[in-house]
Amino acid sequence: NAGVTQTPKFQVLKTGQSMTLQCAQDMNHNSMYWYRQDPGMGLRLIYYSASEGTTDKGEVPNGYNVSRLNKREFSLRLESAAPSQTSVYFCACNRDRGYNEQFFGPGTRLTVL
Amino acid sequence: QQQVKQSPQSLIVQKGGISIINCAYENTAFDYFPWYQQFPGKGPALLIAIRPDVSEKKEGRFTISFNKSAKQFSLHIMDSQPGDSATYFCAALGGSNYKLTFGKGTLLTVNP
């Protein structure tokens, strides 16, 4: 079992370009999350999906959109990338939202020039 | 509004020493407090978690101490090893939104 996989691992964009970060989990978990990690800022929630067919904004949703394609896949889209979106992005999942372990993917390091 | 405050930002400990990382929270609705460990280039992974019905939880060399009245909790790493060198995040969850709120992280370095 791969757990949580993310593609790509690294990406460099120019300001204004768009891209989609992919996340897939084979744990049969209901809830999925997108976080960004910046130095000294910890992990900040961008969007989450409590279950298939639902998505909600987190702490820092501006500039991002998400799609819960099916139970396994949760993608994050940057429509017009900005340098402020340079960050490491982590996808995570857990059995259901709440009091249980979140499992994180290996991350995508994104640089916007 | 930072709901979980973590300190110190970085910590250097000698091998065999005790590492202590502290967190304080504001939201009294929080009732689940996990700690995550992150090695360079990897995603965070759950290390240990506590609910407020107990004041301490121990798993091997790792202990969470919880003080509900002070709204504080801490991670103690006994007999710290170089392999413990990582970034540690405290977090809190509770109330109606079921979203984890993370502290800003502590970079722990254990010197051999």
mmCIF file of C-alpha atoms in Angstrom:
data_model
loop_
_atom_site.group_PDB
_atom_site.id
_atom_site.type_symbol
_atom_site.label_atom_id
_atom_site.label_comp_id
_atom_site.label_asym_id
_atom_site.label_seq_id
_atom_site.Cartn_x
_atom_site.Cartn_y
_atom_site.Cartn_z
ATOM 1 C CA ASN A 1 0.000 0.000 0.000
ATOM 2 C CA ALA A 2 1.391 3.384 -1.022
ATOM 3 C CA GLY A 3 -0.598 5.384 1.553
ATOM 4 C CA VAL A 4 -0.809 8.980 0.335
ATOM 5 C CA THR A 5 0.914 9.898 -2.919
ATOM 6 C CA GLN A 6 1.449 13.360 -4.366
ATOM 7 C CA THR A 7 2.547 14.498 -7.795
ATOM 8 C CA PRO A 8 4.661 16.255 -8.794
ATOM 9 C CA LYS A 9 7.422 16.276 -6.153
ATOM 10 C CA PHE A 10 8.877 19.550 -7.422
ATOM 11 C CA GLN A 11 7.538 22.290 -9.675
ATOM 12 C CA VAL A 12 8.718 25.705 -10.815
ATOM 13 C CA LEU A 13 6.133 28.095 -12.231
ATOM 14 C CA LYS A 14 6.192 31.611 -13.537
ATOM 15 C CA THR A 15 3.838 34.188 -12.098
ATOM 16 C CA GLY A 16 0.416 33.841 -13.705
ATOM 17 C CA GLN A 17 0.794 30.227 -14.766
ATOM 18 C CA SER A 18 -1.660 27.615 -13.588
ATOM 19 C CA MET A 19 -1.159 24.094 -12.354
ATOM 20 C CA THR A 20 -2.853 21.282 -10.494
ATOM 21 C CA LEU A 21 -1.320 19.339 -7.633
ATOM 22 C CA GLN A 22 -2.524 15.767 -7.483
ATOM 23 C CA CYS A 23 -3.134 13.667 -4.384
ATOM 24 C CA ALA A 24 -4.320 10.087 -4.103
ATOM 25 C CA GLN A 25 -4.799 7.766 -1.138
ATOM 26 C CA ASP A 26 -5.317 4.019 -1.040
ATOM 27 C CA MET A 27 -6.333 3.890 2.633
ATOM 28 C CA ASN A 28 -10.086 4.050 1.938
ATOM 29 C CA HIS A 29 -10.293 7.148 4.123
ATOM 30 C CA ASN A 30 -13.203 9.542 3.922
ATOM 31 C CA SER A 31 -11.548 12.859 4.741
ATOM 32 C CA MET A 32 -8.764 14.572 2.827
ATOM 33 C CA TYR A 33 -6.854 17.807 3.377
ATOM 34 C CA TRP A 34 -4.482 20.210 1.679
ATOM 35 C CA TYR A 35 -1.925 22.108 3.783
ATOM 36 C CA ARG A 36 0.864 24.488 2.973
ATOM 37 C CA GLN A 37 4.047 24.670 5.029
ATOM 38 C CA ASP A 38 6.159 27.789 5.146
ATOM 39 C CA PRO A 39 9.226 28.435 7.328
ATOM 40 C CA GLY A 40 8.194 29.583 10.779
ATOM 41 C CA MET A 41 4.497 29.308 9.941
ATOM 42 C CA GLY A 42 3.754 25.688 10.690
ATOM 43 C CA LEU A 43 1.112 23.847 8.690
ATOM 44 C CA ARG A 44 -1.841 25.877 7.499
ATOM 45 C CA LEU A 45 -4.997 24.292 6.145
ATOM 46 C CA ILE A 46 -5.965 25.431 2.648
ATOM 47 C CA TYR A 47 -9.015 23.275 1.910
ATOM 48 C CA TYR A 48 -10.448 20.046 3.151
ATOM 49 C CA SER A 49 -12.998 17.456 2.102
ATOM 50 C CA ALA A 50 -14.834 15.763 4.933
ATOM 51 C CA SER A 51 -16.230 13.146 2.570
ATOM 52 C CA GLU A 52 -16.589 12.444 -1.124
ATOM 53 C CA GLY A 53 -18.615 15.195 -2.769
ATOM 54 C CA THR A 54 -17.931 17.877 -0.162
ATOM 55 C CA THR A 55 -15.220 20.517 0.118
ATOM 56 C CA ASP A 56 -14.734 23.391 2.553
ATOM 57 C CA LYS A 57 -12.353 26.271 2.986
ATOM 58 C CA GLY A 58 -9.615 26.164 5.553
ATOM 59 C CA GLU A 59 -7.474 28.918 6.989
ATOM 60 C CA VAL A 60 -5.801 30.154 3.770
ATOM 61 C CA PRO A 61 -8.014 29.326 0.748
ATOM 62 C CA ASN A 62 -7.471 32.457 -1.361
ATOM 63 C CA GLY A 63 -5.886 31.736 -4.733
ATOM 64 C CA TYR A 64 -6.696 28.019 -4.645
ATOM 65 C CA ASN A 65 -9.457 25.700 -5.769
ATOM 66 C CA VAL A 66 -9.962 22.020 -5.044
ATOM 67 C CA SER A 67 -11.742 19.044 -6.530
ATOM 68 C CA ARG A 68 -12.640 15.843 -4.736
ATOM 69 C CA LEU A 69 -12.651 13.697 -7.835
ATOM 70 C CA ASN A 70 -13.660 10.508 -6.030
ATOM 71 C CA LYS A 71 -12.986 8.922 -2.665
ATOM 72 C CA ARG A 72 -9.305 8.381 -3.506
ATOM 73 C CA GLU A 73 -8.329 11.627 -5.185
ATOM 74 C CA PHE A 74 -8.242 15.253 -4.043
ATOM 75 C CA SER A 75 -6.591 17.845 -6.288
ATOM 76 C CA LEU A 76 -5.463 21.404 -5.585
ATOM 77 C CA ARG A 77 -5.441 23.966 -8.385
ATOM 78 C CA LEU A 78 -3.614 27.250 -8.624
ATOM 79 C CA GLU A 79 -5.354 29.245 -11.360
ATOM 80 C CA SER A 80 -2.862 32.125 -11.527
ATOM 81 C CA ALA A 81 0.234 31.425 -9.472
ATOM 82 C CA ALA A 82 1.804 34.190 -7.403
ATOM 83 C CA PRO A 83 5.218 34.303 -5.675
ATOM 84 C CA SER A 84 3.371 34.243 -2.317
ATOM 85 C CA GLN A 85 2.271 30.717 -3.179
ATOM 86 C CA THR A 86 5.848 29.453 -3.108
ATOM 87 C CA SER A 87 5.632 26.773 -0.455
ATOM 88 C CA VAL A 88 5.662 23.070 0.304
ATOM 89 C CA TYR A 89 2.216 21.551 -0.123
ATOM 90 C CA PHE A 90 1.066 18.500 1.785
ATOM 91 C CA CYS A 91 -1.968 16.359 1.216
ATOM 92 C CA ALA A 92 -3.326 14.327 4.131
ATOM 93 C CA CYS A 93 -6.185 11.981 4.865
ATOM 94 C CA ASN A 94 -7.892 10.387 7.812
ATOM 95 C CA ARG A 95 -10.629 7.854 8.345
ATOM 96 C CA ASP A 96 -13.116 10.600 9.040
ATOM 97 C CA ARG A 97 -12.751 14.146 10.203
ATOM 98 C CA GLY A 98 -12.038 14.327 13.854
ATOM 99 C CA TYR A 99 -10.185 12.452 16.502
ATOM 100 C CA ASN A 100 -8.004 10.161 14.523
ATOM 101 C CA GLU A 101 -4.600 10.196 12.916
ATOM 102 C CA GLN A 102 -3.994 12.195 9.773
ATOM 103 C CA PHE A 103 -1.663 10.518 7.289
ATOM 104 C CA PHE A 104 0.445 12.868 5.205
ATOM 105 C CA GLY A 105 1.896 12.536 1.746
ATOM 106 C CA PRO A 106 5.547 13.323 0.938
ATOM 107 C CA GLY A 107 4.807 16.859 -0.226
ATOM 108 C CA THR A 108 5.178 18.989 -3.359
ATOM 109 C CA ARG A 109 7.761 21.744 -3.330
ATOM 110 C CA LEU A 110 6.465 24.614 -5.469
ATOM 111 C CA THR A 111 8.427 27.680 -6.485
ATOM 112 C CA VAL A 112 6.721 30.583 -8.233
ATOM 113 C CA LEU A 113 9.091 33.020 -9.917
ATOM 114 C CA GLN B 1 -5.277 34.689 15.431
ATOM 115 C CA GLN B 2 -2.833 32.041 16.522
ATOM 116 C CA GLN B 3 -4.761 29.509 18.514
ATOM 117 C CA VAL B 4 -1.841 27.234 19.381
ATOM 118 C CA LYS B 5 1.423 28.814 20.474
ATOM 119 C CA GLN B 6 4.518 26.611 20.408
ATOM 120 C CA SER B 7 7.929 27.220 21.917
ATOM 121 C CA PRO B 8 10.827 27.189 21.497
ATOM 122 C CA GLN B 9 11.245 27.695 17.768
ATOM 123 C CA SER B 10 14.457 25.684 17.857
ATOM 124 C CA LEU B 11 16.172 23.503 20.424
ATOM 125 C CA ILE B 12 19.616 21.939 20.658
ATOM 126 C CA VAL B 13 20.121 19.060 23.084
ATOM 127 C CA GLN B 14 23.005 16.745 23.781
ATOM 128 C CA LYS B 15 22.596 13.005 23.270
ATOM 129 C CA GLY B 16 21.047 11.484 26.360
ATOM 130 C CA GLY B 17 19.468 14.724 27.483
ATOM 131 C CA ILE B 18 15.812 15.657 27.876
ATOM 132 C CA SER B 19 14.074 17.664 25.156
ATOM 133 C CA ILE B 20 11.044 19.696 26.196
ATOM 134 C CA ILE B 21 8.695 21.476 23.812
ATOM 135 C CA ASN B 22 5.772 23.509 25.071
ATOM 136 C CA CYS B 23 2.423 24.482 23.611
ATOM 137 C CA ALA B 24 -0.390 26.700 24.835
ATOM 138 C CA TYR B 25 -3.880 26.983 23.443
ATOM 139 C CA GLU B 26 -6.696 29.460 23.742
ATOM 140 C CA ASN B 27 -9.817 27.657 22.571
ATOM 141 C CA THR B 28 -11.406 25.790 25.476
ATOM 142 C CA ALA B 29 -13.330 23.652 22.975
ATOM 143 C CA PHE B 30 -10.099 21.856 22.029
ATOM 144 C CA ASP B 31 -10.150 18.312 23.353
ATOM 145 C CA TYR B 32 -7.605 16.374 21.316
ATOM 146 C CA PHE B 33 -3.904 17.227 21.321
ATOM 147 C CA PRO B 34 -1.583 15.317 18.969
ATOM 148 C CA TRP B 35 2.101 15.785 18.315
ATOM 149 C CA TYR B 36 3.504 15.250 14.844
ATOM 150 C CA GLN B 37 7.125 14.554 13.936
ATOM 151 C CA GLN B 38 8.591 15.586 10.601
ATOM 152 C CA PHE B 39 11.953 14.550 9.181
ATOM 153 C CA PRO B 40 13.561 16.641 6.423
ATOM 154 C CA GLY B 41 11.965 16.035 3.034
ATOM 155 C CA LYS B 42 9.117 13.993 4.507
ATOM 156 C CA GLY B 43 5.536 14.610 5.500
ATOM 157 C CA PRO B 44 4.615 14.880 9.180
ATOM 158 C CA ALA B 45 3.673 11.690 11.027
ATOM 159 C CA LEU B 46 1.715 11.245 14.221
ATOM 160 C CA LEU B 47 3.988 10.681 17.208
ATOM 161 C CA ILE B 48 1.674 10.664 20.207
ATOM 162 C CA ALA B 49 -1.677 12.184 21.192
ATOM 163 C CA ILE B 50 -3.614 12.922 24.364
ATOM 164 C CA ARG B 51 -7.188 13.679 25.369
ATOM 165 C CA PRO B 52 -7.801 16.018 28.335
ATOM 166 C CA ASP B 53 -9.205 13.314 30.588
ATOM 167 C CA VAL B 54 -5.636 12.357 31.532
ATOM 168 C CA SER B 55 -2.733 14.538 32.644
ATOM 169 C CA GLU B 56 0.042 12.454 31.132
ATOM 170 C CA LYS B 57 0.578 9.909 28.394
ATOM 171 C CA LYS B 58 3.793 8.008 27.832
ATOM 172 C CA GLU B 59 4.932 5.997 24.839
ATOM 173 C CA GLY B 60 8.491 4.785 25.127
ATOM 174 C CA ARG B 61 10.791 7.791 25.494
ATOM 175 C CA PHE B 62 8.035 10.241 24.532
ATOM 176 C CA THR B 63 5.664 11.742 27.109
ATOM 177 C CA ILE B 64 2.897 14.310 26.782
ATOM 178 C CA SER B 65 2.085 16.310 29.903
ATOM 179 C CA PHE B 66 -1.252 18.114 29.909
ATOM 180 C CA ASN B 67 -2.430 20.936 32.182
ATOM 181 C CA LYS B 68 -6.061 21.681 31.458
ATOM 182 C CA SER B 69 -6.408 24.611 33.859
ATOM 183 C CA ALA B 70 -3.388 26.367 32.373
ATOM 184 C CA LYS B 71 -4.377 25.372 28.827
ATOM 185 C CA GLN B 72 -0.892 24.057 28.213
ATOM 186 C CA PHE B 73 0.634 20.803 27.081
ATOM 187 C CA SER B 74 4.194 19.716 26.469
ATOM 188 C CA LEU B 75 6.250 16.998 24.842
ATOM 189 C CA HIS B 76 9.146 15.480 26.743
ATOM 190 C CA ILE B 77 11.701 13.324 24.948
ATOM 191 C CA MET B 78 13.795 11.372 27.417
ATOM 192 C CA ASP B 79 17.284 10.104 26.568
ATOM 193 C CA SER B 80 17.247 12.136 23.352
ATOM 194 C CA GLN B 81 19.034 10.534 20.399
ATOM 195 C CA PRO B 82 20.473 11.995 17.184
ATOM 196 C CA GLY B 83 17.741 10.095 15.327
ATOM 197 C CA ASP B 84 15.178 12.254 17.143
ATOM 198 C CA SER B 85 16.450 15.294 15.263
ATOM 199 C CA ALA B 86 13.372 16.549 13.420
ATOM 200 C CA THR B 87 10.714 19.233 13.461
ATOM 201 C CA TYR B 88 7.941 18.696 15.992
ATOM 202 C CA PHE B 89 4.482 20.175 15.698
ATOM 203 C CA CYS B 90 1.882 20.310 18.397
ATOM 204 C CA ALA B 91 -1.737 20.518 17.306
ATOM 205 C CA ALA B 92 -5.205 20.805 18.740
ATOM 206 C CA LEU B 93 -8.692 19.846 17.620
ATOM 207 C CA GLY B 94 -12.131 20.282 19.036
ATOM 208 C CA GLY B 95 -15.433 22.049 18.737
ATOM 209 C CA SER B 96 -17.661 21.774 15.702
ATOM 210 C CA ASN B 97 -15.194 22.188 12.857
ATOM 211 C CA TYR B 98 -13.013 19.095 13.383
ATOM 212 C CA LYS B 99 -10.014 20.835 11.865
ATOM 213 C CA LEU B 100 -6.529 20.436 13.306
ATOM 214 C CA THR B 101 -4.826 23.668 14.320
ATOM 215 C CA PHE B 102 -1.044 23.347 14.297
ATOM 216 C CA GLY B 103 1.623 25.186 16.213
ATOM 217 C CA LYS B 104 4.454 26.737 14.226
ATOM 218 C CA GLY B 105 6.871 23.915 14.916
ATOM 219 C CA THR B 106 10.112 23.315 16.829
ATOM 220 C CA LEU B 107 13.296 22.258 15.100
ATOM 221 C CA LEU B 108 15.060 19.819 17.421
ATOM 222 C CA THR B 109 18.721 19.011 16.942
ATOM 223 C CA VAL B 110 20.285 16.315 19.094
ATOM 224 C CA ASN B 111 24.054 16.445 19.022
ATOM 225 C CA PRO B 112 26.018 13.183 19.341
#
